[in-house]
């Protein structure tokens, strides 16, 4: 078989020989599994009981950044949305929209990273699609992933948060948004800052196996911690009070926020989640989460009460307090 040209050509999306070769040499090689290998028009899968079902499209710019790339995001993003529903991520679909001229080596790197991220949970890509559009009609590569998984822990919901719950965040916030900002601005800052992008199923699986009570769970992606807490306060009609000092934030993220005038709690995360749990069990739950390398910074950051239903209150170390709103406008377009 002739070697592939070193960039993606329109013919690679044409449904013929070239497309067949691209799919086999890049995607089947990375994602190989018995269901995908059937090469049928649709994947035949076995689902039973209550399932969670989610979809997400990924358009991040640039495609490669400290701590990940668009492919790692495409797996982590969809797997994490299933995990946040207490569902074991089982099957994913994956569609690539590729701009003519995109380097094949980059596409292979992306596919390899996706495979590595898939292996962190027993999740398989079982169907997919490849389209190639003429130069100028897309920005390099866009990826859509859709996922289904079996719900192992039912009734996790934004409407389940109760007065007295503790709020836990699984790690220091804002690193994904800050890493994209750095990559886009060409900043290096001699910095160790990397995106938090990660597959959250292993830690969620451990929480479920430990049989701990979870009222709500959400990954703090676009809109960051501020969006999750506001969505929760509104959906459960409760007040969420956060201690500013308790929220873990790295010095690098603090520095970038000062430089650009951002609030760390508005910045996106891609491997950091927030939990609402009964206060009595919060310390034990925190201890389980902190066992995971990427969650060492996990902390209890506040509590739920009835003082200002629908509002999120940030209490400063000086005794003052202010409301945190949903982030407004588009801070950083194309972060995921
Ligand atoms: Mg989510």
Short mmCIF file of C-alpha atoms and ligand atoms in Angstrom, two decimals:
data_model
loop_
_atom_site.label_atom_id
_atom_site.label_comp_id
_atom_site.label_asym_id
_atom_site.label_seq_id
_atom_site.Cartn_x
_atom_site.Cartn_y
_atom_site.Cartn_z
CA UNK A 1 0.00 0.00 0.00
CA UNK A 2 1.40 3.40 -0.99
CA UNK A 3 2.34 5.76 1.82
CA UNK A 4 -0.19 8.49 2.60
CA UNK A 5 0.55 11.94 1.31
CA UNK A 6 1.70 14.10 4.22
CA UNK A 7 -1.38 16.32 4.32
CA UNK A 8 -5.09 15.60 4.23
CA UNK A 9 -6.55 16.03 0.74
CA UNK A 10 -10.16 16.47 -0.36
CA UNK A 11 -10.00 12.92 -1.72
CA UNK A 12 -9.53 11.68 1.85
CA UNK A 13 -13.15 12.57 2.47
CA UNK A 14 -14.43 11.32 -0.86
CA UNK A 15 -15.64 7.91 0.19
CA UNK A 16 -13.18 6.07 -2.03
CA UNK A 17 -9.75 4.46 -1.79
CA UNK A 18 -7.99 7.44 -0.19
CA UNK A 19 -10.60 7.77 2.53
CA UNK A 20 -10.47 4.08 3.23
CA UNK A 21 -6.72 4.27 3.62
CA UNK A 22 -6.89 7.33 5.91
CA UNK A 23 -9.47 5.70 8.15
CA UNK A 24 -7.53 2.44 8.36
CA UNK A 25 -4.06 3.96 8.82
CA UNK A 26 -5.04 6.66 11.30
CA UNK A 27 -8.34 6.00 13.02
CA UNK A 28 -8.67 2.18 13.05
CA UNK A 29 -5.05 1.91 14.10
CA UNK A 30 -5.62 4.20 17.10
CA UNK A 31 -9.14 3.17 18.12
CA UNK A 32 -9.14 -0.52 17.18
CA UNK A 33 -11.78 -2.68 18.91
CA UNK A 34 -14.03 -5.58 17.82
CA UNK A 35 -17.16 -3.42 17.35
CA UNK A 36 -15.41 -0.78 15.24
CA UNK A 37 -13.70 -3.51 13.20
CA UNK A 38 -17.09 -4.85 12.03
CA UNK A 39 -17.16 -1.95 9.53
CA UNK A 40 -20.96 -1.97 9.41
CA UNK A 41 -23.13 1.05 8.66
CA UNK A 42 -23.77 1.46 12.36
CA UNK A 43 -22.29 -0.04 15.50
CA UNK A 44 -24.30 -2.81 17.15
CA UNK A 45 -24.06 -2.25 20.89
CA UNK A 46 -25.62 -3.78 23.96
CA UNK A 47 -27.26 -1.27 26.31
CA UNK A 48 -29.38 -2.14 29.26
CA UNK A 49 -31.05 -0.17 32.04
CA UNK A 50 -30.89 3.59 32.42
CA UNK A 51 -28.30 5.22 30.24
CA UNK A 52 -26.80 8.70 29.98
CA UNK A 53 -26.31 10.14 26.49
CA UNK A 54 -24.32 13.27 25.64
CA UNK A 55 -22.64 15.06 22.75
CA UNK A 56 -20.04 17.79 22.37
CA UNK A 57 -18.12 19.44 19.54
CA UNK A 58 -14.52 20.58 19.90
CA UNK A 59 -13.09 23.57 18.07
CA UNK A 60 -10.26 24.64 20.40
CA UNK A 61 -7.57 26.95 19.01
CA UNK A 62 -4.70 26.23 18.97
CA UNK A 63 -5.11 22.44 18.57
CA UNK A 64 -2.08 21.72 20.76
CA UNK A 65 -1.51 23.35 24.16
CA UNK A 66 0.32 22.63 27.42
CA UNK A 67 -1.27 19.53 28.92
CA UNK A 68 -3.27 18.33 25.94
CA UNK A 69 -4.69 18.77 22.49
CA UNK A 70 -8.09 18.85 20.78
CA UNK A 71 -8.27 15.04 20.78
CA UNK A 72 -7.65 14.68 24.52
CA UNK A 73 -10.36 17.28 25.09
CA UNK A 74 -12.77 15.45 22.79
CA UNK A 75 -12.47 12.28 24.86
CA UNK A 76 -12.25 13.85 28.33
CA UNK A 77 -15.11 16.27 27.61
CA UNK A 78 -17.63 13.63 26.60
CA UNK A 79 -16.48 10.95 29.07
CA UNK A 80 -16.66 13.51 31.88
CA UNK A 81 -20.22 14.57 31.04
CA UNK A 82 -21.26 10.91 31.37
CA UNK A 83 -19.25 10.48 34.59
CA UNK A 84 -20.91 13.56 36.10
CA UNK A 85 -24.25 11.76 35.73
CA UNK A 86 -22.91 8.76 37.64
CA UNK A 87 -22.69 6.86 34.34
CA UNK A 88 -19.90 4.52 33.30
CA UNK A 89 -18.70 5.82 29.89
CA UNK A 90 -19.05 2.87 27.51
CA UNK A 91 -19.40 3.80 23.85
CA UNK A 92 -18.38 6.90 21.93
CA UNK A 93 -18.91 8.05 18.38
CA UNK A 94 -16.33 10.33 16.86
CA UNK A 95 -16.60 12.64 13.85
CA UNK A 96 -13.74 14.56 12.33
CA UNK A 97 -14.21 17.60 10.10
CA UNK A 98 -10.79 18.23 8.59
CA UNK A 99 -9.60 21.17 6.50
CA UNK A 100 -7.80 20.28 3.27
CA UNK A 101 -4.05 20.55 3.79
CA UNK A 102 -4.07 19.58 7.48
CA UNK A 103 -0.80 17.80 8.39
CA UNK A 104 -1.29 14.06 8.68
CA UNK A 105 1.30 13.82 11.44
CA UNK A 106 -0.80 16.19 13.56
CA UNK A 107 -3.91 14.14 12.86
CA UNK A 108 -2.07 10.98 13.95
CA UNK A 109 -0.84 12.68 17.13
CA UNK A 110 -4.40 13.72 17.93
CA UNK A 111 -5.75 10.19 17.33
CA UNK A 112 -3.00 8.65 19.47
CA UNK A 113 -3.76 11.02 22.36
CA UNK A 114 -7.45 10.14 22.05
CA UNK A 115 -6.61 6.45 22.31
CA UNK A 116 -4.47 7.06 25.42
CA UNK A 117 -7.28 9.02 27.07
CA UNK A 118 -9.87 6.35 26.17
CA UNK A 119 -7.76 3.72 27.91
CA UNK A 120 -8.10 5.55 31.25
CA UNK A 121 -11.71 4.38 31.29
CA UNK A 122 -12.95 1.26 29.53
CA UNK A 123 -14.52 3.42 26.82
CA UNK A 124 -14.47 2.53 23.14
CA UNK A 125 -15.05 4.50 19.98
CA UNK A 126 -17.43 2.26 18.07
CA UNK A 127 -18.44 4.44 15.12
CA UNK A 128 -17.28 7.58 13.41
CA UNK A 129 -17.27 9.80 10.37
CA UNK A 130 -14.64 11.71 8.43
CA UNK A 131 -15.33 14.78 6.30
CA UNK A 132 -12.75 16.87 4.51
CA UNK A 133 -13.68 20.45 3.58
CA UNK A 134 -11.82 22.75 1.15
CA UNK A 135 -9.08 25.02 2.45
CA UNK A 136 -10.56 28.00 4.28
CA UNK A 137 -13.84 26.24 5.17
CA UNK A 138 -12.67 25.07 8.62
CA UNK A 139 -9.76 25.83 10.93
CA UNK A 140 -7.60 22.71 10.70
CA UNK A 141 -9.72 20.13 12.46
CA UNK A 142 -12.97 20.03 14.41
CA UNK A 143 -14.08 16.94 16.34
CA UNK A 144 -17.48 15.85 17.60
CA UNK A 145 -17.82 13.06 20.13
CA UNK A 146 -21.08 11.57 21.38
CA UNK A 147 -21.17 9.12 24.25
CA UNK A 148 -23.45 6.71 26.04
CA UNK A 149 -22.95 5.04 29.38
CA UNK A 150 -24.81 3.00 31.94
CA UNK A 151 -25.97 4.98 34.98
CA UNK A 152 -24.51 3.29 38.06
CA UNK A 153 -25.44 6.02 40.54
CA UNK A 154 -28.91 7.42 39.78
CA UNK A 155 -30.43 10.72 40.89
CA UNK A 156 -27.38 12.95 40.72
CA UNK A 157 -29.02 16.23 39.75
CA UNK A 158 -28.65 20.01 39.79
CA UNK A 159 -32.03 20.03 41.56
CA UNK A 160 -30.84 17.85 44.48
CA UNK A 161 -28.71 20.36 46.36
CA UNK A 162 -29.86 20.89 49.92
CA UNK A 163 -29.27 23.45 52.61
CA UNK A 164 -26.39 22.15 54.75
CA UNK A 165 -24.55 20.47 51.84
CA UNK A 166 -20.82 21.00 51.53
CA UNK A 167 -19.34 22.10 48.19
CA UNK A 168 -16.14 20.35 47.11
CA UNK A 169 -13.94 21.28 44.15
CA UNK A 170 -11.68 18.48 42.88
CA UNK A 171 -8.60 20.59 42.11
CA UNK A 172 -7.14 24.05 41.57
CA UNK A 173 -9.33 26.01 39.19
CA UNK A 174 -8.88 27.84 35.89
CA UNK A 175 -5.94 25.91 34.47
CA UNK A 176 -7.49 24.96 31.14
CA UNK A 177 -8.59 28.51 30.29
CA UNK A 178 -5.22 29.85 31.41
CA UNK A 179 -3.28 27.24 29.38
CA UNK A 180 -5.23 28.12 26.22
CA UNK A 181 -4.70 31.82 26.84
CA UNK A 182 -0.97 31.18 27.23
CA UNK A 183 -0.78 29.11 24.05
CA UNK A 184 -2.74 31.70 22.10
CA UNK A 185 -0.71 34.66 23.30
CA UNK A 186 2.57 32.78 22.79
CA UNK A 187 3.36 33.20 26.49
CA UNK A 188 5.69 30.78 28.19
CA UNK A 189 6.29 32.65 31.47
CA UNK A 190 8.83 29.93 32.34
CA UNK A 191 5.68 28.40 33.64
CA UNK A 192 4.66 24.92 34.76
CA UNK A 193 1.07 25.77 33.95
CA UNK A 194 -0.68 22.96 32.07
CA UNK A 195 -4.34 22.38 31.32
CA UNK A 196 -6.18 20.25 33.86
CA UNK A 197 -7.69 18.27 30.95
CA UNK A 198 -8.28 14.72 32.28
CA UNK A 199 -10.61 11.74 32.20
CA UNK A 200 -12.59 11.93 35.46
CA UNK A 201 -14.16 8.46 35.34
CA UNK A 202 -11.51 6.73 37.52
CA UNK A 203 -12.12 9.08 40.48
CA UNK A 204 -15.90 9.07 39.99
CA UNK A 205 -15.90 5.27 39.73
CA UNK A 206 -14.07 5.11 43.07
CA UNK A 207 -16.62 7.46 44.67
CA UNK A 208 -19.47 5.29 43.43
CA UNK A 209 -17.71 2.11 44.60
CA UNK A 210 -17.22 3.71 48.02
CA UNK A 211 -20.98 4.13 48.29
CA UNK A 212 -20.80 7.75 49.42
CA UNK A 213 -23.80 10.10 49.07
CA UNK A 214 -23.57 12.56 46.15
CA UNK A 215 -26.31 15.15 45.58
CA UNK A 216 -24.85 16.93 42.55
CA UNK A 217 -21.72 16.68 40.46
CA UNK A 218 -20.65 18.79 37.47
CA UNK A 219 -17.42 19.41 35.58
CA UNK A 220 -16.60 23.12 35.64
CA UNK A 221 -15.96 23.58 31.91
CA UNK A 222 -17.01 26.75 30.03
CA UNK A 223 -17.99 29.44 32.53
CA UNK A 224 -15.81 27.78 35.16
CA UNK A 225 -16.68 27.37 38.83
CA UNK A 226 -18.87 30.51 38.72
CA UNK A 227 -21.20 28.98 36.11
CA UNK A 228 -21.61 25.64 37.93
CA UNK A 229 -22.40 27.28 41.27
CA UNK A 230 -24.88 29.72 39.73
CA UNK A 231 -26.62 26.95 37.78
CA UNK A 232 -26.91 24.94 40.99
CA UNK A 233 -28.09 27.82 43.18
CA UNK A 234 -30.76 28.60 40.63
CA UNK A 235 -31.88 25.02 39.86
CA UNK A 236 -32.10 24.01 43.54
CA UNK A 237 -33.24 27.46 44.74
CA UNK A 238 -30.57 27.58 47.45
CA UNK A 239 -27.80 29.97 48.43
CA UNK A 240 -24.21 28.78 47.98
CA UNK A 241 -21.58 30.48 50.15
CA UNK A 242 -17.96 30.11 49.12
CA UNK A 243 -14.91 31.03 51.20
CA UNK A 244 -12.59 32.82 48.78
CA UNK A 245 -9.50 31.62 50.64
CA UNK A 246 -10.57 27.99 50.46
CA UNK A 247 -10.71 27.89 46.64
CA UNK A 248 -7.48 26.34 45.33
CA UNK A 249 -5.84 28.46 42.62
CA UNK A 250 -2.25 28.08 41.38
CA UNK A 251 0.10 31.07 41.42
CA UNK A 252 0.38 30.84 37.61
CA UNK A 253 -3.39 31.14 37.14
CA UNK A 254 -3.55 34.00 39.68
CA UNK A 255 -0.74 35.79 37.81
CA UNK A 256 -2.38 35.40 34.39
CA UNK A 257 -5.72 36.58 35.78
CA UNK A 258 -4.10 39.71 37.19
CA UNK A 259 -2.38 40.35 33.88
CA UNK A 260 -5.57 39.99 31.79
CA UNK A 261 -8.22 41.09 34.26
CA UNK A 262 -9.96 37.72 34.50
CA UNK A 263 -11.48 36.08 37.57
CA UNK A 264 -10.12 32.54 38.15
CA UNK A 265 -13.62 31.28 38.94
CA UNK A 266 -14.78 32.34 35.45
CA UNK A 267 -12.01 30.41 33.65
CA UNK A 268 -12.71 27.01 32.09
CA UNK A 269 -11.53 23.67 33.45
CA UNK A 270 -11.52 20.34 31.59
CA UNK A 271 -10.68 17.88 34.36
CA UNK A 272 -11.96 19.57 37.50
CA UNK A 273 -15.40 18.94 38.95
CA UNK A 274 -17.59 20.28 41.70
CA UNK A 275 -19.66 18.20 44.11
CA UNK A 276 -22.48 18.95 46.51
CA UNK A 277 -22.51 16.34 49.29
CA UNK A 278 -23.97 16.05 52.79
CA UNK A 279 -21.73 17.94 55.19
CA UNK A 280 -21.29 14.96 57.53
CA UNK A 281 -19.66 12.88 54.75
CA UNK A 282 -17.70 15.69 53.10
CA UNK A 283 -14.34 15.05 54.79
CA UNK A 284 -14.40 11.34 53.86
CA UNK A 285 -15.36 12.13 50.24
CA UNK A 286 -12.58 14.71 50.01
CA UNK A 287 -10.08 12.14 51.22
CA UNK A 288 -11.11 9.71 48.44
CA UNK A 289 -10.82 12.41 45.77
CA UNK A 290 -7.39 13.57 46.97
CA UNK A 291 -5.94 10.08 46.43
CA UNK A 292 -5.91 10.82 42.69
CA UNK A 293 -2.79 12.60 41.47
CA UNK A 294 -4.64 15.30 39.56
CA UNK A 295 -6.98 15.93 42.52
CA UNK A 296 -4.43 16.50 45.29
CA UNK A 297 -5.56 20.12 45.61
CA UNK A 298 -9.23 19.15 46.16
CA UNK A 299 -10.89 21.18 48.90
CA UNK A 300 -14.16 21.93 50.65
CA UNK A 301 -14.81 25.48 49.47
CA UNK A 302 -18.17 26.34 51.01
CA UNK A 303 -21.64 25.37 52.12
CA UNK A 304 -25.24 25.62 51.03
CA UNK A 305 -27.85 27.58 53.02
CA UNK A 306 -31.13 29.44 52.55
CA UNK A 307 -29.92 33.02 53.05
CA UNK A 308 -30.12 34.22 49.39
CA UNK A 309 -31.97 31.60 47.30
CA UNK A 310 -30.63 31.43 43.72
CA UNK A 311 -27.44 33.33 44.59
CA UNK A 312 -23.75 32.51 45.01
CA UNK A 313 -21.97 34.47 47.72
CA UNK A 314 -18.19 34.84 47.87
CA UNK A 315 -16.89 35.59 51.36
CA UNK A 316 -13.51 37.32 51.47
CA UNK A 317 -10.88 36.83 54.18
CA UNK A 318 -11.63 40.40 55.39
CA UNK A 319 -15.18 39.59 56.35
CA UNK A 320 -16.87 41.22 53.33
CA UNK A 321 -19.05 39.32 50.89
CA UNK A 322 -20.20 39.76 47.30
CA UNK A 323 -22.34 37.87 44.83
CA UNK A 324 -20.62 35.94 42.04
CA UNK A 325 -22.67 36.04 38.83
CA UNK A 326 -22.68 33.85 35.77
CA UNK A 327 -19.76 34.98 33.59
CA UNK A 328 -20.94 37.44 30.94
CA UNK A 329 -19.92 37.68 27.31
CA UNK A 330 -17.18 35.55 25.77
CA UNK A 331 -13.98 35.73 27.79
CA UNK A 332 -12.02 33.36 25.61
CA UNK A 333 -13.65 32.01 22.48
CA UNK A 334 -12.81 28.49 21.26
CA UNK A 335 -11.37 27.10 24.47
CA UNK A 336 -12.85 23.64 23.92
MG1 LIG B 1 -20.43 19.07 31.83
#
